[in-house]
PDB file of N, CA and C and ligand atoms in Angstrom:
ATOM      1  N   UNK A   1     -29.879 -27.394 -34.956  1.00 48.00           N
ATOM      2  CA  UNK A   1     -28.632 -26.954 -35.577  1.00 48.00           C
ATOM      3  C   UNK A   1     -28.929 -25.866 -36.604  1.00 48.00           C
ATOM      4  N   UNK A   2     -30.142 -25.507 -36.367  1.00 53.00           N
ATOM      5  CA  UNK A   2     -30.715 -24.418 -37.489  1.00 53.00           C
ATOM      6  C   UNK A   2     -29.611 -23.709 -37.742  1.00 53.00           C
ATOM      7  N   UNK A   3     -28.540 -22.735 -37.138  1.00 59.00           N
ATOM      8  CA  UNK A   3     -27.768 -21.583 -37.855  1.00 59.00           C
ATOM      9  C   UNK A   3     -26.527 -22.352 -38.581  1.00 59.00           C
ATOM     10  N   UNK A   4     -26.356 -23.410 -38.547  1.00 70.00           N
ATOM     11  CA  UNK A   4     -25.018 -23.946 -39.149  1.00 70.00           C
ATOM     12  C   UNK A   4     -24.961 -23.685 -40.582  1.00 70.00           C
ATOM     13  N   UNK A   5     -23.910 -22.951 -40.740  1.00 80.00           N
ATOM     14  CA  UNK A   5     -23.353 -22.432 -42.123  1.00 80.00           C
ATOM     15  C   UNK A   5     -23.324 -23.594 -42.887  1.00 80.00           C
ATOM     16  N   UNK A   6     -24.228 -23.607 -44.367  1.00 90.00           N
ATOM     17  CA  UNK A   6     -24.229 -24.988 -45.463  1.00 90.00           C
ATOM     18  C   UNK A   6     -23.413 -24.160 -46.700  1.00 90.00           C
ATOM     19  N   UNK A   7     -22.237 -25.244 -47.370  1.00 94.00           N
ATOM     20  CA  UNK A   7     -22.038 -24.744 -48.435  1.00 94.00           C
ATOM     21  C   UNK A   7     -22.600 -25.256 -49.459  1.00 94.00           C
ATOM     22  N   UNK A   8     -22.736 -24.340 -50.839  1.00 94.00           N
ATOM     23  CA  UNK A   8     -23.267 -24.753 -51.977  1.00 94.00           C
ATOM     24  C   UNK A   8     -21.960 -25.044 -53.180  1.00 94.00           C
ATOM     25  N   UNK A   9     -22.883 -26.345 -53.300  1.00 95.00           N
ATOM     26  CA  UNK A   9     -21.675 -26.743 -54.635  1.00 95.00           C
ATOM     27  C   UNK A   9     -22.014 -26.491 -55.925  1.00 95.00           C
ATOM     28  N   UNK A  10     -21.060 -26.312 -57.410  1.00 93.00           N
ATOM     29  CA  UNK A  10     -21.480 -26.473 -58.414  1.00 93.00           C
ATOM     30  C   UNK A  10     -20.957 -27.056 -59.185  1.00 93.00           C
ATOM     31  N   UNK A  11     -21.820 -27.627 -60.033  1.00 91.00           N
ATOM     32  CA  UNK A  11     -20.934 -28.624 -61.210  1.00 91.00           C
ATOM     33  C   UNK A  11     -21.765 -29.237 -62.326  1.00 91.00           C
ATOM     34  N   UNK A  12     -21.648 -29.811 -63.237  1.00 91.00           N
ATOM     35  CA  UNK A  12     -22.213 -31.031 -64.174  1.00 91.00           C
ATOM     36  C   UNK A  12     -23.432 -31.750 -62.783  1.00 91.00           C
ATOM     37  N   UNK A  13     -22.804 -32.503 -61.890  1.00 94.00           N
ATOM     38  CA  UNK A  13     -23.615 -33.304 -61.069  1.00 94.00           C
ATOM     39  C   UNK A  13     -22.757 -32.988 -59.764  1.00 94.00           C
ATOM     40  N   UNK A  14     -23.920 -32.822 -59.045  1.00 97.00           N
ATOM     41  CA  UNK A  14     -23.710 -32.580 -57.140  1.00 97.00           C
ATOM     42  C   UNK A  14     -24.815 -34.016 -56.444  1.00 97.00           C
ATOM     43  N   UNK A  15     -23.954 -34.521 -55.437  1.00 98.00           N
ATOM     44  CA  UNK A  15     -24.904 -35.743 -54.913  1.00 98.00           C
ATOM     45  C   UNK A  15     -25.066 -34.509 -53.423  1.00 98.00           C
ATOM     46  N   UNK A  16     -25.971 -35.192 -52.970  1.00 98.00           N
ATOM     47  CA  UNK A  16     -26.776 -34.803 -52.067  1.00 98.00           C
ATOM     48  C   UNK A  16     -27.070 -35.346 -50.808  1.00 98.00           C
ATOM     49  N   UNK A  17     -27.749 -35.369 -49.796  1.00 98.00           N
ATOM     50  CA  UNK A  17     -27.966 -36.095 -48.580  1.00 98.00           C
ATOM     51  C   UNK A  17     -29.616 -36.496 -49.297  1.00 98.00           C
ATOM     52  N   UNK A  18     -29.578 -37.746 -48.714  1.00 97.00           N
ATOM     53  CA  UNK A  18     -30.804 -38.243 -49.614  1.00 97.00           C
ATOM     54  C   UNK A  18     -32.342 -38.218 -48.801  1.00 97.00           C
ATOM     55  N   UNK A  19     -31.889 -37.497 -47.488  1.00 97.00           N
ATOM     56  CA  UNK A  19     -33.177 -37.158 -46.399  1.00 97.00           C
ATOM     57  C   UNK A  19     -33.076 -35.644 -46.457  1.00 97.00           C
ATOM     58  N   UNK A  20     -32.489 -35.148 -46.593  1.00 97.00           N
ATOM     59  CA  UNK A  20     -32.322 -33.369 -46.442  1.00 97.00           C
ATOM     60  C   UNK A  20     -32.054 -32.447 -48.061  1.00 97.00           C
ATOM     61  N   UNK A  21     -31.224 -32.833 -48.918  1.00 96.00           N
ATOM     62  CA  UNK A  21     -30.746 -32.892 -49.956  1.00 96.00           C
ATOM     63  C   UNK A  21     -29.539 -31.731 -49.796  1.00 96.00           C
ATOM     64  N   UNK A  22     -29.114 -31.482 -48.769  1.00 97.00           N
ATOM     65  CA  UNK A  22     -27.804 -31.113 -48.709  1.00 97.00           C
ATOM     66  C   UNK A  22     -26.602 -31.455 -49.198  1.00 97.00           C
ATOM     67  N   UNK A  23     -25.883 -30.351 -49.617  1.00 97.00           N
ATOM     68  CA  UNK A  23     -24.810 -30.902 -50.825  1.00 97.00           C
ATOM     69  C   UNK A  23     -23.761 -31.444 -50.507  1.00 97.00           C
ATOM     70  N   UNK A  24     -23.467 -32.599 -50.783  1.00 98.00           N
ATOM     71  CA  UNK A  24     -21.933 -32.988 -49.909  1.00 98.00           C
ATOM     72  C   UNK A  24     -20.879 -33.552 -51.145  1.00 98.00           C
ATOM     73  N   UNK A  25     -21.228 -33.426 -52.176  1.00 98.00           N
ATOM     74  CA  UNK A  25     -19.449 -33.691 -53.214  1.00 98.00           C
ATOM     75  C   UNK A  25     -20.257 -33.939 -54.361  1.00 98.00           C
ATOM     76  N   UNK A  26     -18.759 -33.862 -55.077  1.00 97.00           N
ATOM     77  CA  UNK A  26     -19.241 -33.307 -57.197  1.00 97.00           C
ATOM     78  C   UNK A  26     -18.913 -34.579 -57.333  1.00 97.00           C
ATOM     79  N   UNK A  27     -19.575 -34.762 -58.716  1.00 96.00           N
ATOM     80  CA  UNK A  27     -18.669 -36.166 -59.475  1.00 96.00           C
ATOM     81  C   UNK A  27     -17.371 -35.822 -59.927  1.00 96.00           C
ATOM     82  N   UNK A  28     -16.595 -34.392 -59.953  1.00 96.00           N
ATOM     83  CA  UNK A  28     -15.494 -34.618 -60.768  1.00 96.00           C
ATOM     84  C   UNK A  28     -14.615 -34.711 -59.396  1.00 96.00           C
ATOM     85  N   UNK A  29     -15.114 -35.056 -57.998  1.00 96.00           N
ATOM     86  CA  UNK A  29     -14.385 -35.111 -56.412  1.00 96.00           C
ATOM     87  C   UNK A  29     -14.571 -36.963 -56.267  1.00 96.00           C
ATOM     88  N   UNK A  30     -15.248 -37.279 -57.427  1.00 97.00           N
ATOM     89  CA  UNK A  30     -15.358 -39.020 -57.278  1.00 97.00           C
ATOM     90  C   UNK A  30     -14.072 -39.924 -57.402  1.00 97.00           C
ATOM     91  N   UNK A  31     -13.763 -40.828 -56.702  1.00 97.00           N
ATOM     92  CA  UNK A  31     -12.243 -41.326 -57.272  1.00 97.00           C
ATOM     93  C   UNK A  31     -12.411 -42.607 -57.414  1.00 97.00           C
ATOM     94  N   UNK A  32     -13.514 -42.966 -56.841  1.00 97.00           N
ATOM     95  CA  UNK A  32     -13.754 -44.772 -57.327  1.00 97.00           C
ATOM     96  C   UNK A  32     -15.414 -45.226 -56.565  1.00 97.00           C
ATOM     97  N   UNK A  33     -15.953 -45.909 -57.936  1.00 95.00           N
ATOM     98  CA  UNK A  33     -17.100 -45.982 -57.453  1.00 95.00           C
ATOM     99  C   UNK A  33     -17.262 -48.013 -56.391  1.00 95.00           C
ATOM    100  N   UNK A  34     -15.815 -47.877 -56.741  1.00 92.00           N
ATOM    101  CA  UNK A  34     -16.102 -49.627 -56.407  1.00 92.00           C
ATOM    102  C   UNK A  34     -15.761 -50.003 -54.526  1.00 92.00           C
ATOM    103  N   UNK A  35     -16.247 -49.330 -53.750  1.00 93.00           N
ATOM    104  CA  UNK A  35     -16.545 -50.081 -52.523  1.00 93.00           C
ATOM    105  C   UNK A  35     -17.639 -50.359 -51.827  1.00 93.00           C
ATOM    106  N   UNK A  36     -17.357 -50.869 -50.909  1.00 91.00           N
ATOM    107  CA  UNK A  36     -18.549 -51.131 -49.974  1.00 91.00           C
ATOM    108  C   UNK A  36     -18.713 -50.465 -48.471  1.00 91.00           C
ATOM    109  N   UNK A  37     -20.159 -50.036 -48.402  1.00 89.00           N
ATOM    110  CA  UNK A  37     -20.263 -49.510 -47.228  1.00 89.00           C
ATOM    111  C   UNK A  37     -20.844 -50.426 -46.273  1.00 89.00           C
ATOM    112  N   UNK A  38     -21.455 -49.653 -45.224  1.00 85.00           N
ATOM    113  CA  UNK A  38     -22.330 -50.954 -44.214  1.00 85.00           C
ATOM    114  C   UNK A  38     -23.661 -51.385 -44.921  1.00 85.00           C
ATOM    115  N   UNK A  39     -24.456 -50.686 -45.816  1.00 85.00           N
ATOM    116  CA  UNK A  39     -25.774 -50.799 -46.563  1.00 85.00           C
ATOM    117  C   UNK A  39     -25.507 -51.053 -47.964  1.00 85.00           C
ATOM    118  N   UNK A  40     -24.398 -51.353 -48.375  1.00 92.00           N
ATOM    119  CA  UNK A  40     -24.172 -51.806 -50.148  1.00 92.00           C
ATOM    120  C   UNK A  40     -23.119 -51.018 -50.425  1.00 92.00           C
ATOM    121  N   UNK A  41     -23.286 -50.905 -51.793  1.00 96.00           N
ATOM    122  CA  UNK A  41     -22.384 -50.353 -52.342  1.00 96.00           C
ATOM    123  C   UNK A  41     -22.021 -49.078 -52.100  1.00 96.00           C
ATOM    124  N   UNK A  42     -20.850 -48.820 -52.106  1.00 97.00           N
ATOM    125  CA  UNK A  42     -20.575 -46.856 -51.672  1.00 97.00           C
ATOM    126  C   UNK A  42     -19.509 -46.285 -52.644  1.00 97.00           C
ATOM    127  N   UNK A  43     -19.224 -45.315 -52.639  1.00 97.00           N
ATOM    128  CA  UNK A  43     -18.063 -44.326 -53.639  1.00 97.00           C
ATOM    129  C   UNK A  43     -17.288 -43.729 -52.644  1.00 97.00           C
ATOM    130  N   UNK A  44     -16.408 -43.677 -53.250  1.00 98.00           N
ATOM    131  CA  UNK A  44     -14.737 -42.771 -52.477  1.00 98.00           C
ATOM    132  C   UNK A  44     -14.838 -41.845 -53.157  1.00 98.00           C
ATOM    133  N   UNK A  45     -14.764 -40.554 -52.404  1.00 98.00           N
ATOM    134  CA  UNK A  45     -14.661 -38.868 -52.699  1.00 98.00           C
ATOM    135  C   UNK A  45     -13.425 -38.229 -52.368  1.00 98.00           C
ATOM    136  N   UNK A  46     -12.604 -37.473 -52.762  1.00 98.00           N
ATOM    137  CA  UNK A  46     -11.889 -36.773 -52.561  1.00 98.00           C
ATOM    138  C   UNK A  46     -11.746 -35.680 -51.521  1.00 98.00           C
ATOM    139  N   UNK A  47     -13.001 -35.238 -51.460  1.00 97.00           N
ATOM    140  CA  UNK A  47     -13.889 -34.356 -50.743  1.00 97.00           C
ATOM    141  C   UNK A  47     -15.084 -33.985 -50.423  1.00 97.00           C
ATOM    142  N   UNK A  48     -15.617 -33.987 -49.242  1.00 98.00           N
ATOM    143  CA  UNK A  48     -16.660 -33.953 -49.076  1.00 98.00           C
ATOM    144  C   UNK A  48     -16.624 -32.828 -48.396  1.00 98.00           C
ATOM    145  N   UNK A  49     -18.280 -32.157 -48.349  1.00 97.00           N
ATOM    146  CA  UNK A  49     -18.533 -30.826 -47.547  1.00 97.00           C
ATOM    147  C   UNK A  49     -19.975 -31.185 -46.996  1.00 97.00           C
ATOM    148  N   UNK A  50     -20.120 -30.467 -45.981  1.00 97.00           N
ATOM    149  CA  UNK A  50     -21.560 -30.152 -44.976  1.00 97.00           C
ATOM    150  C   UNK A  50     -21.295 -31.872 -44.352  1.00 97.00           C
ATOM    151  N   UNK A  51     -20.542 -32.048 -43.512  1.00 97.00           N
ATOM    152  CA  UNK A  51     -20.343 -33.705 -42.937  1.00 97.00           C
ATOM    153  C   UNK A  51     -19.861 -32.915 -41.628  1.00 97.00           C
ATOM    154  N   UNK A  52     -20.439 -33.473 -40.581  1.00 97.00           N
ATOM    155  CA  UNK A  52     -19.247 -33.395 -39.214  1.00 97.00           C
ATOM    156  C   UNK A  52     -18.581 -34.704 -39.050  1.00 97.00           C
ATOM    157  N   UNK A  53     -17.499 -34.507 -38.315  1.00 97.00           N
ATOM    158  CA  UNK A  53     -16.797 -35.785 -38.531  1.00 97.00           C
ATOM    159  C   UNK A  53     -17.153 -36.489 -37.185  1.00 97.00           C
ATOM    160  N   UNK A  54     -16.792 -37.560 -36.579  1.00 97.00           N
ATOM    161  CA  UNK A  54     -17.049 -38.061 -35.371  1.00 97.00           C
ATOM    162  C   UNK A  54     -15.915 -38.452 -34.480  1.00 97.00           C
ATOM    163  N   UNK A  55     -16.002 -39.517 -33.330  1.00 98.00           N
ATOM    164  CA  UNK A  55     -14.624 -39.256 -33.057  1.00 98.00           C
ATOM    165  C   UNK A  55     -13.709 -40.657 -33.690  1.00 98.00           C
ATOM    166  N   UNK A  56     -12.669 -40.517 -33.672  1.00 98.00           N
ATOM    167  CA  UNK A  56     -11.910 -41.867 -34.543  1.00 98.00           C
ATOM    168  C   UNK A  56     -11.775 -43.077 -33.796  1.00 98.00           C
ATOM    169  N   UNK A  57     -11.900 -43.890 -34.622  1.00 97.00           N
ATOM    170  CA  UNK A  57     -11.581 -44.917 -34.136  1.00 97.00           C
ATOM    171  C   UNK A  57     -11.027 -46.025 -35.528  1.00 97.00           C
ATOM    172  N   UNK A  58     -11.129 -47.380 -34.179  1.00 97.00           N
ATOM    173  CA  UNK A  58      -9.925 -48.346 -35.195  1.00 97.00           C
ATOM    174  C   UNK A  58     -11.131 -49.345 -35.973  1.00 97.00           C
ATOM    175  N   UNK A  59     -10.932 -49.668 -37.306  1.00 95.00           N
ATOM    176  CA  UNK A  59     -11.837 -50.597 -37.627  1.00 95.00           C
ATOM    177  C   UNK A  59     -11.452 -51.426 -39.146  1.00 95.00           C
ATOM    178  N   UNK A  60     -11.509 -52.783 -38.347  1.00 94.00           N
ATOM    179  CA  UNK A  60     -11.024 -54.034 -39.311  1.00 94.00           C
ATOM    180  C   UNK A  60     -11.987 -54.204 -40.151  1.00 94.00           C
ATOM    181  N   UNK A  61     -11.306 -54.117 -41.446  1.00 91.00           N
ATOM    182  CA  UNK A  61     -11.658 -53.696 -43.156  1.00 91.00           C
ATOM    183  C   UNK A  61     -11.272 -55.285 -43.676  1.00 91.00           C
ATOM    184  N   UNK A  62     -11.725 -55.479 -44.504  1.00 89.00           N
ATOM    185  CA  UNK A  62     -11.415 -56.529 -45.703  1.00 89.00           C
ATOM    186  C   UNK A  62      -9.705 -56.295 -46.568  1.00 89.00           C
ATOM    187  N   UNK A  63      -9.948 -55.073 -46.001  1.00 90.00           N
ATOM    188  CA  UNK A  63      -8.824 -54.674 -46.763  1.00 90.00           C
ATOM    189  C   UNK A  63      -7.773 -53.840 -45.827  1.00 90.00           C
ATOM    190  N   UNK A  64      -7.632 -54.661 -44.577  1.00 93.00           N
ATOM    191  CA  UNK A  64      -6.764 -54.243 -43.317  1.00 93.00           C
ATOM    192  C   UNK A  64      -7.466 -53.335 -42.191  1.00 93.00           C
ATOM    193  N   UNK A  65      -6.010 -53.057 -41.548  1.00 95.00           N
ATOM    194  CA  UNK A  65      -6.986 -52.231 -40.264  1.00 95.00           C
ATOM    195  C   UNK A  65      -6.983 -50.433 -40.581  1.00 95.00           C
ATOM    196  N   UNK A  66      -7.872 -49.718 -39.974  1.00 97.00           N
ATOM    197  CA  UNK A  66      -8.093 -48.423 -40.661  1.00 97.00           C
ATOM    198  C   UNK A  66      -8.642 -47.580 -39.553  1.00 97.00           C
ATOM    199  N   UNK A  67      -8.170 -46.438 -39.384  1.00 98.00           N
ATOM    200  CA  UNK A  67      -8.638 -45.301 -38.030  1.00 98.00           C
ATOM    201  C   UNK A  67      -9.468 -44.525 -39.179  1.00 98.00           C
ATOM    202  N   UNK A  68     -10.471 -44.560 -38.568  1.00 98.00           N
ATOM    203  CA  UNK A  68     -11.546 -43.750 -39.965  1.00 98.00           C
ATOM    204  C   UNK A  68     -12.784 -42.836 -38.497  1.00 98.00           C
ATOM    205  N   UNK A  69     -13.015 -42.208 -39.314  1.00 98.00           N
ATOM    206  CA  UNK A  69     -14.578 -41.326 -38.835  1.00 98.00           C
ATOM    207  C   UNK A  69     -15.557 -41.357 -39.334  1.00 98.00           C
ATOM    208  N   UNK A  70     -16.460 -41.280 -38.504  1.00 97.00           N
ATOM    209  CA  UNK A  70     -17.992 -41.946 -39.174  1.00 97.00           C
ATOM    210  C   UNK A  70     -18.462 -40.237 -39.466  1.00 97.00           C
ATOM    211  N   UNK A  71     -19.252 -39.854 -40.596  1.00 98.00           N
ATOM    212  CA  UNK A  71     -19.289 -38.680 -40.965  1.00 98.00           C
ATOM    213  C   UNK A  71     -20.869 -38.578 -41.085  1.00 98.00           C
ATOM    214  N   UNK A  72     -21.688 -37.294 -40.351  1.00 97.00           N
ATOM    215  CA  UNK A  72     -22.493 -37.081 -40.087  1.00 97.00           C
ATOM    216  C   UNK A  72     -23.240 -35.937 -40.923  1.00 97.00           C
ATOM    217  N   UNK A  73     -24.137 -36.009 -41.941  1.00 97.00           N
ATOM    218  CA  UNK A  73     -25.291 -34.732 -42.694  1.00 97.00           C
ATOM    219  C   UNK A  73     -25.084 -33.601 -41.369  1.00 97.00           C
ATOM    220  N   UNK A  74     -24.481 -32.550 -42.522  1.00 96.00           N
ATOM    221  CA  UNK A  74     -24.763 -31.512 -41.312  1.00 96.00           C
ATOM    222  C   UNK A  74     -25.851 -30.574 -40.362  1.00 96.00           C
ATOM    223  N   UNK A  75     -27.105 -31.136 -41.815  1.00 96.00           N
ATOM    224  CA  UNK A  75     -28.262 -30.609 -41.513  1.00 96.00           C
ATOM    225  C   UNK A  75     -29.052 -31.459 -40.419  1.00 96.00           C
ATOM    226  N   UNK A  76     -29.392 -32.700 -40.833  1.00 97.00           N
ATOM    227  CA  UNK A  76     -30.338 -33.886 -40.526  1.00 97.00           C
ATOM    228  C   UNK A  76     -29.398 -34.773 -39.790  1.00 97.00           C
ATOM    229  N   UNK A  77     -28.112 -34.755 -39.674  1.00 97.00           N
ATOM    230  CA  UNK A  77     -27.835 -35.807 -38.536  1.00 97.00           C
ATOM    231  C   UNK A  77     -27.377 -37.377 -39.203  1.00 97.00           C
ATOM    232  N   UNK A  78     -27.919 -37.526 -40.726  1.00 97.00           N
ATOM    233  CA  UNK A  78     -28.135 -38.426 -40.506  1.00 97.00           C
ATOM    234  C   UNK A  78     -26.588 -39.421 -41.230  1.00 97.00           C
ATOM    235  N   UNK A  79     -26.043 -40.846 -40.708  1.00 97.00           N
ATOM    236  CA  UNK A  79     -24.289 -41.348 -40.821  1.00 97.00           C
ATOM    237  C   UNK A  79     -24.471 -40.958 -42.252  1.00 97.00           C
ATOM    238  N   UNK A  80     -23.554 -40.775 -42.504  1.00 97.00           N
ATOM    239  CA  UNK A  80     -23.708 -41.296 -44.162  1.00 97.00           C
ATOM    240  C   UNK A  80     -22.490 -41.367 -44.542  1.00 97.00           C
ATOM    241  N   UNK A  81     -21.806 -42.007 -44.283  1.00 97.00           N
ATOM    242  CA  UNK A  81     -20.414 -42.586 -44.661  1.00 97.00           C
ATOM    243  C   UNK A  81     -19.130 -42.884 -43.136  1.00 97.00           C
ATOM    244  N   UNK A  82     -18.043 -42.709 -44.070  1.00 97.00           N
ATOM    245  CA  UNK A  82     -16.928 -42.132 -43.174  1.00 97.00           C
ATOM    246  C   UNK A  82     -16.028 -41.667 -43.632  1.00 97.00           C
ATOM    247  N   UNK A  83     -14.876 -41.448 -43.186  1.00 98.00           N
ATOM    248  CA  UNK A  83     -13.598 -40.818 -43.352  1.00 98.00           C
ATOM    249  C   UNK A  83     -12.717 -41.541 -43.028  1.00 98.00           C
ATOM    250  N   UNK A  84     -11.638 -41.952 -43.786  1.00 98.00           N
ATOM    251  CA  UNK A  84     -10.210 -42.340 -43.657  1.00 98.00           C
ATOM    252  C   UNK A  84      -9.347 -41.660 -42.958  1.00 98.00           C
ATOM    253  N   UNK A  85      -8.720 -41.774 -42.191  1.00 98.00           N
ATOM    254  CA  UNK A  85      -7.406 -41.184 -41.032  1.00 98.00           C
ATOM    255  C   UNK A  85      -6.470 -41.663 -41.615  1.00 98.00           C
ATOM    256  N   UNK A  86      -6.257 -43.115 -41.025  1.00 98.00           N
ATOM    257  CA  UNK A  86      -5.045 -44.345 -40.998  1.00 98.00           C
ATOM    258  C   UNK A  86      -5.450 -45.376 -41.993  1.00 98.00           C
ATOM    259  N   UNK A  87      -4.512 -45.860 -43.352  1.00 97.00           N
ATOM    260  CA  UNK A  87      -4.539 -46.453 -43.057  1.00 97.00           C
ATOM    261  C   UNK A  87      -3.560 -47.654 -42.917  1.00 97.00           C
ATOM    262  N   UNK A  88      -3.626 -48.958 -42.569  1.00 95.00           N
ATOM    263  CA  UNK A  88      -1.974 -49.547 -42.063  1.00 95.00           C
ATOM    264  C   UNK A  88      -1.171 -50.382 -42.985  1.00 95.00           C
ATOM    265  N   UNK A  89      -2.147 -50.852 -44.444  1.00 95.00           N
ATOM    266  CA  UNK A  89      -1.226 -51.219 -45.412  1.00 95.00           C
ATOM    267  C   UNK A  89      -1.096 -50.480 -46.649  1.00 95.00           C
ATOM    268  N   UNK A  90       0.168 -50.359 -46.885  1.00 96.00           N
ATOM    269  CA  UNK A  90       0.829 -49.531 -47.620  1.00 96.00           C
ATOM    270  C   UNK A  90      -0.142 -49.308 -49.065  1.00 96.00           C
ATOM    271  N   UNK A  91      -0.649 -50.442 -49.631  1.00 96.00           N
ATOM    272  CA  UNK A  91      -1.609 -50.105 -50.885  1.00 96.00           C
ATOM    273  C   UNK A  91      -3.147 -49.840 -50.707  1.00 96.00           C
ATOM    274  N   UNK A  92      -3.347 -48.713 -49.059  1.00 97.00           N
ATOM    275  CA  UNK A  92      -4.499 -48.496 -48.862  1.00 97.00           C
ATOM    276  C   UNK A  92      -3.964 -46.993 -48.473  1.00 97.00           C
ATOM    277  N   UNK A  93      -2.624 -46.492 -48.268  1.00 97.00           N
ATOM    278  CA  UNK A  93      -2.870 -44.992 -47.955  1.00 97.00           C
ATOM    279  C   UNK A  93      -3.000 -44.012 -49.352  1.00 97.00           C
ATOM    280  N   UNK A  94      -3.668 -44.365 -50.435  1.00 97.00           N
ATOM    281  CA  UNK A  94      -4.000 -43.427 -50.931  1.00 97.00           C
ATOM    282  C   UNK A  94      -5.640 -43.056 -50.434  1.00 97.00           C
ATOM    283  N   UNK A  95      -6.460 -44.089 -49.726  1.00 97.00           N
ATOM    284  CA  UNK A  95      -7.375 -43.884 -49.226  1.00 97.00           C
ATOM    285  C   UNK A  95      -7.300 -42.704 -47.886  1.00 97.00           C
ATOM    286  N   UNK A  96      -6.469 -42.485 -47.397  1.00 98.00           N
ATOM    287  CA  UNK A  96      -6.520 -41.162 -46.399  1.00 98.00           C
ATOM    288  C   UNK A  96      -6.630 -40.303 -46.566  1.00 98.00           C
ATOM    289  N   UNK A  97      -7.365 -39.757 -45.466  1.00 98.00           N
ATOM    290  CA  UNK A  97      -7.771 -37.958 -45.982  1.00 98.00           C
ATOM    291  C   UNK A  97      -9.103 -37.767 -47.113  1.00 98.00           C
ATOM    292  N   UNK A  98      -9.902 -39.483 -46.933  1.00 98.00           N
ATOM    293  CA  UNK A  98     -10.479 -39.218 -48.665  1.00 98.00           C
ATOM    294  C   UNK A  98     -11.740 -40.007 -47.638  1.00 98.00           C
ATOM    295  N   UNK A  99     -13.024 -39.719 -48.414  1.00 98.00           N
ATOM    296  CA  UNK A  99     -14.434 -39.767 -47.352  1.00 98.00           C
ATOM    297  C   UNK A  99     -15.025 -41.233 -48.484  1.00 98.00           C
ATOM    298  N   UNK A 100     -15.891 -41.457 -47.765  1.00 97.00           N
ATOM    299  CA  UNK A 100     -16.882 -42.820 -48.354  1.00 97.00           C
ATOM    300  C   UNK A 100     -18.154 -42.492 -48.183  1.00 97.00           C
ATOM    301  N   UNK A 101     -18.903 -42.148 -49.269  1.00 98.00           N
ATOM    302  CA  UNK A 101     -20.461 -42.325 -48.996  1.00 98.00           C
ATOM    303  C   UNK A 101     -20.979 -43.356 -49.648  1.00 98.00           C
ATOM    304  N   UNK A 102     -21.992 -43.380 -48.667  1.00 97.00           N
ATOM    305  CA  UNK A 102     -22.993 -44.533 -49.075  1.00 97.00           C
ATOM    306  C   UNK A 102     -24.021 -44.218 -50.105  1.00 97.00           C
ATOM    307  N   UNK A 103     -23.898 -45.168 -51.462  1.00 96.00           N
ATOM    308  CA  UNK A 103     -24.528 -44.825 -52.509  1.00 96.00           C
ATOM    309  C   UNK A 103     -25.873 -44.523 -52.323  1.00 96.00           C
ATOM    310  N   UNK A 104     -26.895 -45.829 -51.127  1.00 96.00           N
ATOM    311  CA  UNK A 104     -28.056 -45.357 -51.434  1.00 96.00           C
ATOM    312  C   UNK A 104     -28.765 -44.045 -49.870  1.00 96.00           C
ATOM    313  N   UNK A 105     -27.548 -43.715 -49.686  1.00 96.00           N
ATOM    314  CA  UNK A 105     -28.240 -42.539 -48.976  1.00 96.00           C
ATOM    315  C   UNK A 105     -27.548 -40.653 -49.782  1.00 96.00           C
ATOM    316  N   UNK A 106     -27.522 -41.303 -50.909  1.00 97.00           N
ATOM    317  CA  UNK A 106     -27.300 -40.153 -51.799  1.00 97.00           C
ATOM    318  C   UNK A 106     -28.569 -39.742 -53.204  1.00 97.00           C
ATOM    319  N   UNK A 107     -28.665 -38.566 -53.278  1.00 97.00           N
ATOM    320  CA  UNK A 107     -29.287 -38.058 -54.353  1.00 97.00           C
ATOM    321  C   UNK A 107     -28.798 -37.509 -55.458  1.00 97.00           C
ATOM    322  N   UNK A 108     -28.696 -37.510 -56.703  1.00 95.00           N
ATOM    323  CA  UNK A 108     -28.985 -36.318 -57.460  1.00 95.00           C
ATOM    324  C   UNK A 108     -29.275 -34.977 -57.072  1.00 95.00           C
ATOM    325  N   UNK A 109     -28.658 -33.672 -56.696  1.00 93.00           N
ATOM    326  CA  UNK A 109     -29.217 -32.879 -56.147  1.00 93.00           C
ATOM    327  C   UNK A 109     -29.112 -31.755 -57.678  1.00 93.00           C
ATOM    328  N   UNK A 110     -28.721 -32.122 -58.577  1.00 74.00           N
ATOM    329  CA  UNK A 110     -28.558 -31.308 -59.573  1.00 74.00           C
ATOM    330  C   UNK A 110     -28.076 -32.083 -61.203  1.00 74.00           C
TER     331      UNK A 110
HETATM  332 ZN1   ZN B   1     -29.147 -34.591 -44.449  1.00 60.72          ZN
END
């Protein structure tokens, strides 16, 4: 995937891909550090960059059912979260449109 266009972020603090250190969201794009991913604990972003998305699907949450995308390092390939689409109870669609990474496949990149 060598020519794929990477963007660069700036800020106070940029997290990173924690095998490549590619930049994928600021802390001031953080909106809650309190969920869970498949490997521990994870954070909800507002936005994320350098992720491909995957294709959607449906998947039963603790906290209802949810059409989300599993989101892929654009460099290295490697999951590192997902993405919210759908979701089906009413005190979970502020979660749409908004990404999840997994805390310990993130760095400090700055
Ligand atoms: Zn990576």
């Amino acid at each position: 995937m060598g020519m794929t266009y990477r963007q660069y972020l700036s800020g106070p603090r940029i997290y990173g891909c924690s095998n490549c250190r590619t930049h994928l969201a600021t802390i001031e794009s953080m909106m809650s550090r309190a969920f869970n991913g498949q490997h521990g604990r994870a954070y909800l972003f507002m936005k994320v960059v350098n992720v491909i998305e995957g294709e959607a699907c449906e998947r039963a949450m603790t906290t209802g059912q949810h059409t989300v995308r599993d989101i892929y390092c654009v460099k290295c390939s490697t999951t590192l979260g997902w993405k919210y689409e759908v979701a089906q109870e009413p005190s979970q669609k502020y979660k749409e449109g908004h990404y999840i990474l997994e805390r310990n496949l993130l760095v400090d990149v700055q």
